[in-house]
GROMACS .gro file of C-alpha atoms in nm:
model
  277
    1UNK     CA    1  -4.071  10.000  -6.312
    2UNK     CA    2  -4.073  10.085  -6.690
    3UNK     CA    3  -4.425  10.203  -6.668
    4UNK     CA    4  -4.540   9.870  -6.550
    5UNK     CA    5  -4.860   9.845  -6.349
    6UNK     CA    6  -4.870   9.533  -6.099
    7UNK     CA    7  -5.164   9.312  -6.046
    8UNK     CA    8  -5.197   8.975  -5.871
    9UNK     CA    9  -5.428   8.682  -5.904
   10UNK     CA   10  -5.683   8.594  -5.641
   11UNK     CA   11  -5.646   8.217  -5.720
   12UNK     CA   12  -5.430   8.157  -5.422
   13UNK     CA   13  -5.683   8.240  -5.157
   14UNK     CA   14  -5.853   7.905  -5.154
   15UNK     CA   15  -5.856   7.553  -5.344
   16UNK     CA   16  -5.861   7.586  -5.722
   17UNK     CA   17  -6.127   7.403  -5.915
   18UNK     CA   18  -6.420   7.451  -6.145
   19UNK     CA   19  -6.801   7.402  -6.137
   20UNK     CA   20  -6.872   7.023  -6.112
   21UNK     CA   21  -7.200   7.063  -6.287
   22UNK     CA   22  -6.986   7.149  -6.601
   23UNK     CA   23  -6.883   6.791  -6.615
   24UNK     CA   24  -7.226   6.736  -6.772
   25UNK     CA   25  -7.306   7.077  -6.899
   26UNK     CA   26  -7.041   7.249  -7.108
   27UNK     CA   27  -7.216   7.585  -7.080
   28UNK     CA   28  -7.190   7.581  -6.695
   29UNK     CA   29  -6.810   7.494  -6.694
   30UNK     CA   30  -6.604   7.759  -6.523
   31UNK     CA   31  -6.276   7.816  -6.323
   32UNK     CA   32  -6.315   7.897  -5.955
   33UNK     CA   33  -6.114   7.962  -5.642
   34UNK     CA   34  -6.298   7.840  -5.340
   35UNK     CA   35  -6.225   8.114  -5.106
   36UNK     CA   36  -6.307   8.476  -4.979
   37UNK     CA   37  -6.251   8.688  -5.285
   38UNK     CA   38  -6.321   8.998  -5.069
   39UNK     CA   39  -6.047   8.904  -4.843
   40UNK     CA   40  -5.815   8.817  -5.133
   41UNK     CA   41  -5.867   9.181  -5.252
   42UNK     CA   42  -5.786   9.326  -4.940
   43UNK     CA   43  -5.483   9.146  -4.891
   44UNK     CA   44  -5.373   9.208  -5.267
   45UNK     CA   45  -5.416   9.584  -5.211
   46UNK     CA   46  -5.224   9.575  -4.881
   47UNK     CA   47  -4.943   9.401  -5.035
   48UNK     CA   48  -4.916   9.715  -5.271
   49UNK     CA   49  -5.058   9.574  -5.596
   50UNK     CA   50  -5.296   9.826  -5.812
   51UNK     CA   51  -5.474   9.540  -5.989
   52UNK     CA   52  -5.626   9.210  -5.948
   53UNK     CA   53  -5.729   8.901  -6.173
   54UNK     CA   54  -6.029   8.653  -6.121
   55UNK     CA   55  -6.124   8.324  -6.261
   56UNK     CA   56  -6.447   8.360  -6.450
   57UNK     CA   57  -6.659   8.166  -6.206
   58UNK     CA   58  -6.577   8.392  -5.925
   59UNK     CA   59  -6.684   8.684  -6.138
   60UNK     CA   60  -6.999   8.542  -6.283
   61UNK     CA   61  -7.122   8.467  -5.925
   62UNK     CA   62  -7.218   8.816  -5.915
   63UNK     CA   63  -7.394   8.851  -6.232
   64UNK     CA   64  -7.767   8.833  -6.089
   65UNK     CA   65  -7.720   9.151  -5.906
   66UNK     CA   66  -7.501   9.342  -6.150
   67UNK     CA   67  -7.185   9.224  -5.969
   68UNK     CA   68  -7.278   9.448  -5.665
   69UNK     CA   69  -7.039   9.282  -5.406
   70UNK     CA   70  -6.750   9.269  -5.654
   71UNK     CA   71  -6.791   9.633  -5.755
   72UNK     CA   72  -6.797   9.711  -5.370
   73UNK     CA   73  -6.474   9.523  -5.317
   74UNK     CA   74  -6.291   9.694  -5.610
   75UNK     CA   75  -6.423  10.043  -5.479
   76UNK     CA   76  -6.313   9.974  -5.112
   77UNK     CA   77  -5.975   9.819  -5.222
   78UNK     CA   78  -5.900  10.088  -5.484
   79UNK     CA   79  -5.801   9.776  -5.721
   80UNK     CA   80  -5.876   9.793  -6.100
   81UNK     CA   81  -6.007   9.451  -6.220
   82UNK     CA   82  -5.755   9.387  -6.492
   83UNK     CA   83  -5.842   9.055  -6.631
   84UNK     CA   84  -6.091   8.777  -6.615
   85UNK     CA   85  -5.951   8.408  -6.686
   86UNK     CA   86  -6.158   8.142  -6.870
   87UNK     CA   87  -6.098   7.865  -7.117
   88UNK     CA   88  -6.229   7.585  -7.298
   89UNK     CA   89  -6.135   7.246  -7.476
   90UNK     CA   90  -6.168   7.429  -7.805
   91UNK     CA   91  -6.103   7.148  -8.031
   92UNK     CA   92  -6.436   6.968  -8.025
   93UNK     CA   93  -6.681   7.116  -8.268
   94UNK     CA   94  -6.991   6.966  -8.124
   95UNK     CA   95  -6.943   7.153  -7.791
   96UNK     CA   96  -6.770   7.462  -7.921
   97UNK     CA   97  -7.057   7.689  -7.940
   98UNK     CA   98  -7.148   7.612  -7.578
   99UNK     CA   99  -6.793   7.708  -7.471
  100UNK     CA  100  -6.774   8.019  -7.677
  101UNK     CA  101  -7.115   8.119  -7.525
  102UNK     CA  102  -6.961   8.073  -7.186
  103UNK     CA  103  -6.671   8.267  -7.270
  104UNK     CA  104  -6.900   8.553  -7.406
  105UNK     CA  105  -7.069   8.578  -7.064
  106UNK     CA  106  -6.732   8.595  -6.888
  107UNK     CA  107  -6.623   8.889  -7.144
  108UNK     CA  108  -6.969   9.075  -7.062
  109UNK     CA  109  -6.868   9.055  -6.700
  110UNK     CA  110  -6.516   9.173  -6.776
  111UNK     CA  111  -6.653   9.467  -6.964
  112UNK     CA  112  -6.911   9.568  -6.708
  113UNK     CA  113  -6.640   9.571  -6.456
  114UNK     CA  114  -6.394   9.788  -6.649
  115UNK     CA  115  -6.136   9.509  -6.730
  116UNK     CA  116  -5.884   9.544  -6.999
  117UNK     CA  117  -5.800   9.177  -7.069
  118UNK     CA  118  -5.975   8.845  -7.140
  119UNK     CA  119  -5.724   8.534  -7.079
  120UNK     CA  120  -5.813   8.206  -7.187
  121UNK     CA  121  -5.632   7.866  -7.154
  122UNK     CA  122  -5.705   7.542  -7.344
  123UNK     CA  123  -5.661   7.318  -7.618
  124UNK     CA  124  -5.755   6.985  -7.484
  125UNK     CA  125  -5.491   6.715  -7.520
  126UNK     CA  126  -5.678   6.372  -7.607
  127UNK     CA  127  -5.610   6.069  -7.429
  128UNK     CA  128  -5.455   5.938  -7.731
  129UNK     CA  129  -5.246   6.240  -7.803
  130UNK     CA  130  -5.293   6.549  -8.014
  131UNK     CA  131  -5.404   6.522  -8.376
  132UNK     CA  132  -5.269   6.730  -8.642
  133UNK     CA  133  -5.627   6.889  -8.696
  134UNK     CA  134  -5.637   6.995  -8.325
  135UNK     CA  135  -5.419   7.291  -8.371
  136UNK     CA  136  -5.628   7.418  -8.658
  137UNK     CA  137  -5.946   7.368  -8.448
  138UNK     CA  138  -5.785   7.536  -8.154
  139UNK     CA  139  -5.663   7.839  -8.356
  140UNK     CA  140  -6.001   7.914  -8.536
  141UNK     CA  141  -6.159   7.878  -8.187
  142UNK     CA  142  -5.911   8.129  -8.030
  143UNK     CA  143  -5.970   8.382  -8.324
  144UNK     CA  144  -6.338   8.372  -8.231
  145UNK     CA  145  -6.233   8.437  -7.885
  146UNK     CA  146  -6.055   8.766  -8.023
  147UNK     CA  147  -6.385   8.857  -8.193
  148UNK     CA  148  -6.584   8.792  -7.876
  149UNK     CA  149  -6.329   9.021  -7.675
  150UNK     CA  150  -6.299   9.303  -7.930
  151UNK     CA  151  -6.667   9.331  -7.938
  152UNK     CA  152  -6.665   9.421  -7.572
  153UNK     CA  153  -6.347   9.663  -7.605
  154UNK     CA  154  -6.129   9.381  -7.436
  155UNK     CA  155  -5.785   9.251  -7.549
  156UNK     CA  156  -5.801   8.877  -7.584
  157UNK     CA  157  -5.479   8.660  -7.452
  158UNK     CA  158  -5.410   8.300  -7.500
  159UNK     CA  159  -5.220   8.131  -7.208
  160UNK     CA  160  -5.031   7.833  -7.292
  161UNK     CA  161  -5.085   7.575  -7.000
  162UNK     CA  162  -4.942   7.252  -6.901
  163UNK     CA  163  -5.172   6.961  -6.980
  164UNK     CA  164  -5.293   7.115  -7.320
  165UNK     CA  165  -5.160   7.068  -7.667
  166UNK     CA  166  -4.965   7.418  -7.620
  167UNK     CA  167  -4.701   7.351  -7.378
  168UNK     CA  168  -4.348   7.348  -7.546
  169UNK     CA  169  -4.174   7.630  -7.723
  170UNK     CA  170  -4.250   7.444  -8.068
  171UNK     CA  171  -4.624   7.419  -7.969
  172UNK     CA  172  -4.635   7.774  -7.885
  173UNK     CA  173  -4.476   7.877  -8.208
  174UNK     CA  174  -4.731   7.628  -8.392
  175UNK     CA  175  -5.039   7.787  -8.267
  176UNK     CA  176  -4.911   8.143  -8.299
  177UNK     CA  177  -4.861   8.071  -8.679
  178UNK     CA  178  -5.230   7.998  -8.698
  179UNK     CA  179  -5.428   8.255  -8.482
  180UNK     CA  180  -5.412   8.642  -8.408
  181UNK     CA  181  -5.474   8.619  -8.062
  182UNK     CA  182  -5.238   8.782  -7.814
  183UNK     CA  183  -4.981   8.574  -7.607
  184UNK     CA  184  -5.007   8.579  -7.212
  185UNK     CA  185  -4.675   8.416  -7.103
  186UNK     CA  186  -4.696   8.216  -6.783
  187UNK     CA  187  -4.351   8.206  -6.703
  188UNK     CA  188  -4.377   7.909  -6.472
  189UNK     CA  189  -4.579   7.672  -6.703
  190UNK     CA  190  -4.341   7.775  -7.009
  191UNK     CA  191  -4.026   7.692  -6.804
  192UNK     CA  192  -4.176   7.358  -6.668
  193UNK     CA  193  -4.260   7.266  -7.034
  194UNK     CA  194  -3.910   7.294  -7.128
  195UNK     CA  195  -3.887   7.655  -7.252
  196UNK     CA  196  -3.691   7.961  -7.191
  197UNK     CA  197  -3.952   8.202  -7.069
  198UNK     CA  198  -3.730   8.505  -7.157
  199UNK     CA  199  -3.651   8.401  -7.501
  200UNK     CA  200  -4.023   8.328  -7.551
  201UNK     CA  201  -4.095   8.674  -7.447
  202UNK     CA  202  -3.830   8.810  -7.687
  203UNK     CA  203  -3.940   8.596  -7.973
  204UNK     CA  204  -4.314   8.683  -7.937
  205UNK     CA  205  -4.279   9.039  -7.837
  206UNK     CA  206  -4.529   9.182  -8.077
  207UNK     CA  207  -4.816   8.971  -7.918
  208UNK     CA  208  -4.739   9.053  -7.568
  209UNK     CA  209  -4.956   9.276  -7.400
  210UNK     CA  210  -5.034   9.108  -7.059
  211UNK     CA  211  -4.792   8.904  -6.844
  212UNK     CA  212  -4.819   8.635  -6.591
  213UNK     CA  213  -4.527   8.591  -6.375
  214UNK     CA  214  -4.503   8.292  -6.161
  215UNK     CA  215  -4.228   8.075  -5.983
  216UNK     CA  216  -4.199   7.716  -6.030
  217UNK     CA  217  -3.970   7.442  -5.849
  218UNK     CA  218  -3.864   7.135  -6.036
  219UNK     CA  219  -3.826   6.877  -5.753
  220UNK     CA  220  -4.055   6.842  -5.614
  221UNK     CA  221  -4.278   7.012  -5.863
  222UNK     CA  222  -4.461   7.303  -5.716
  223UNK     CA  223  -4.529   7.663  -5.791
  224UNK     CA  224  -4.363   7.905  -5.569
  225UNK     CA  225  -4.337   8.294  -5.541
  226UNK     CA  226  -4.192   8.471  -5.849
  227UNK     CA  227  -3.841   8.501  -5.715
  228UNK     CA  228  -3.807   8.138  -5.589
  229UNK     CA  229  -3.731   7.823  -5.761
  230UNK     CA  230  -3.605   7.712  -6.110
  231UNK     CA  231  -3.784   7.975  -6.332
  232UNK     CA  232  -3.546   8.268  -6.405
  233UNK     CA  233  -3.793   8.534  -6.364
  234UNK     CA  234  -3.523   8.787  -6.316
  235UNK     CA  235  -3.422   8.707  -6.701
  236UNK     CA  236  -3.775   8.753  -6.801
  237UNK     CA  237  -3.816   9.102  -6.633
  238UNK     CA  238  -3.486   9.213  -6.816
  239UNK     CA  239  -3.637   9.071  -7.140
  240UNK     CA  240  -3.963   9.261  -7.073
  241UNK     CA  241  -3.754   9.570  -7.032
  242UNK     CA  242  -3.552   9.511  -7.349
  243UNK     CA  243  -3.861   9.482  -7.563
  244UNK     CA  244  -4.007   9.796  -7.422
  245UNK     CA  245  -4.329   9.633  -7.243
  246UNK     CA  246  -4.512   9.869  -7.042
  247UNK     CA  247  -4.844   9.705  -6.977
  248UNK     CA  248  -4.988   9.518  -6.672
  249UNK     CA  249  -4.789   9.244  -6.510
  250UNK     CA  250  -4.981   8.986  -6.308
  251UNK     CA  251  -4.799   8.780  -6.041
  252UNK     CA  252  -4.939   8.458  -5.971
  253UNK     CA  253  -4.927   8.173  -5.725
  254UNK     CA  254  -5.170   7.888  -5.734
  255UNK     CA  255  -5.130   7.798  -5.356
  256UNK     CA  256  -4.915   7.910  -5.064
  257UNK     CA  257  -4.935   7.866  -4.689
  258UNK     CA  258  -4.973   8.256  -4.647
  259UNK     CA  259  -5.109   8.400  -4.972
  260UNK     CA  260  -5.051   8.741  -4.842
  261UNK     CA  261  -4.676   8.668  -4.766
  262UNK     CA  262  -4.659   8.521  -5.122
  263UNK     CA  263  -4.792   8.821  -5.292
  264UNK     CA  264  -4.562   9.065  -5.076
  265UNK     CA  265  -4.261   8.830  -5.159
  266UNK     CA  266  -4.351   8.838  -5.534
  267UNK     CA  267  -4.388   9.215  -5.574
  268UNK     CA  268  -4.064   9.272  -5.379
  269UNK     CA  269  -3.877   9.049  -5.627
  270UNK     CA  270  -4.010   9.228  -5.929
  271UNK     CA  271  -3.945   9.566  -5.802
  272UNK     CA  272  -3.581   9.490  -5.714
  273UNK     CA  273  -3.516   9.336  -6.043
  274UNK     CA  274  -3.670   9.596  -6.233
  275UNK     CA  275  -3.442   9.846  -6.055
  276UNK     CA  276  -3.146   9.642  -6.146
  277UNK     CA  277  -3.240   9.570  -6.529
   0.00000   0.00000   0.00000
């Protein structure tokens, strides 16, 4: 498959959320899947994947004992930890130091466990809407994330996300004019925001060293396996082949009645489309 290595995100094996204490303590705020990460890894490996991505909260749970349980899980399943996902508001100067310190801890964990990528989302959208200076603040913060990652031998990626100030194609272009960080396209989020994910891959090819493929259905709004719904991931796969992409691809699905089946279905779709491309 064009040299691609396939990973899957562990976020489907339980409800998604964050650490509630982060509401009052920015330095403790992290993403989290409230589920069995060992089970997720076993089923991801059994589905045929070679790598896995975790949220920062799930990884940082193991820092007290040098990630012994997670190291054992990775060794037993043969999976590589490809990426750790974190994020922040990034536009509020008073809390930025705390946010970056927390992301630094996630990067430390990623480095210790041999990951290649540090992926961040964020860029808070104010209740009153985005202000022009918010993009400059976000870009400056993302450049600091790049420095955090590079100091640990990691590649930093920015993941545009619904509910942030970087959703639409114009907003994606605006932020990448201001920051050097890599681009981790999440195809479902890009499509749901009105974008053409394949065109965005082509237009930002030089920035892409890691990819999230996800399916999305417009009505009712829901995320689905990669080959289903209204996001043309087949076109994305053709675009990735056309630009000569040869890195990791992480299939992702936020919630599904049978997570293992969703992982298998998504992998089969990518393999079939890659073979046709």
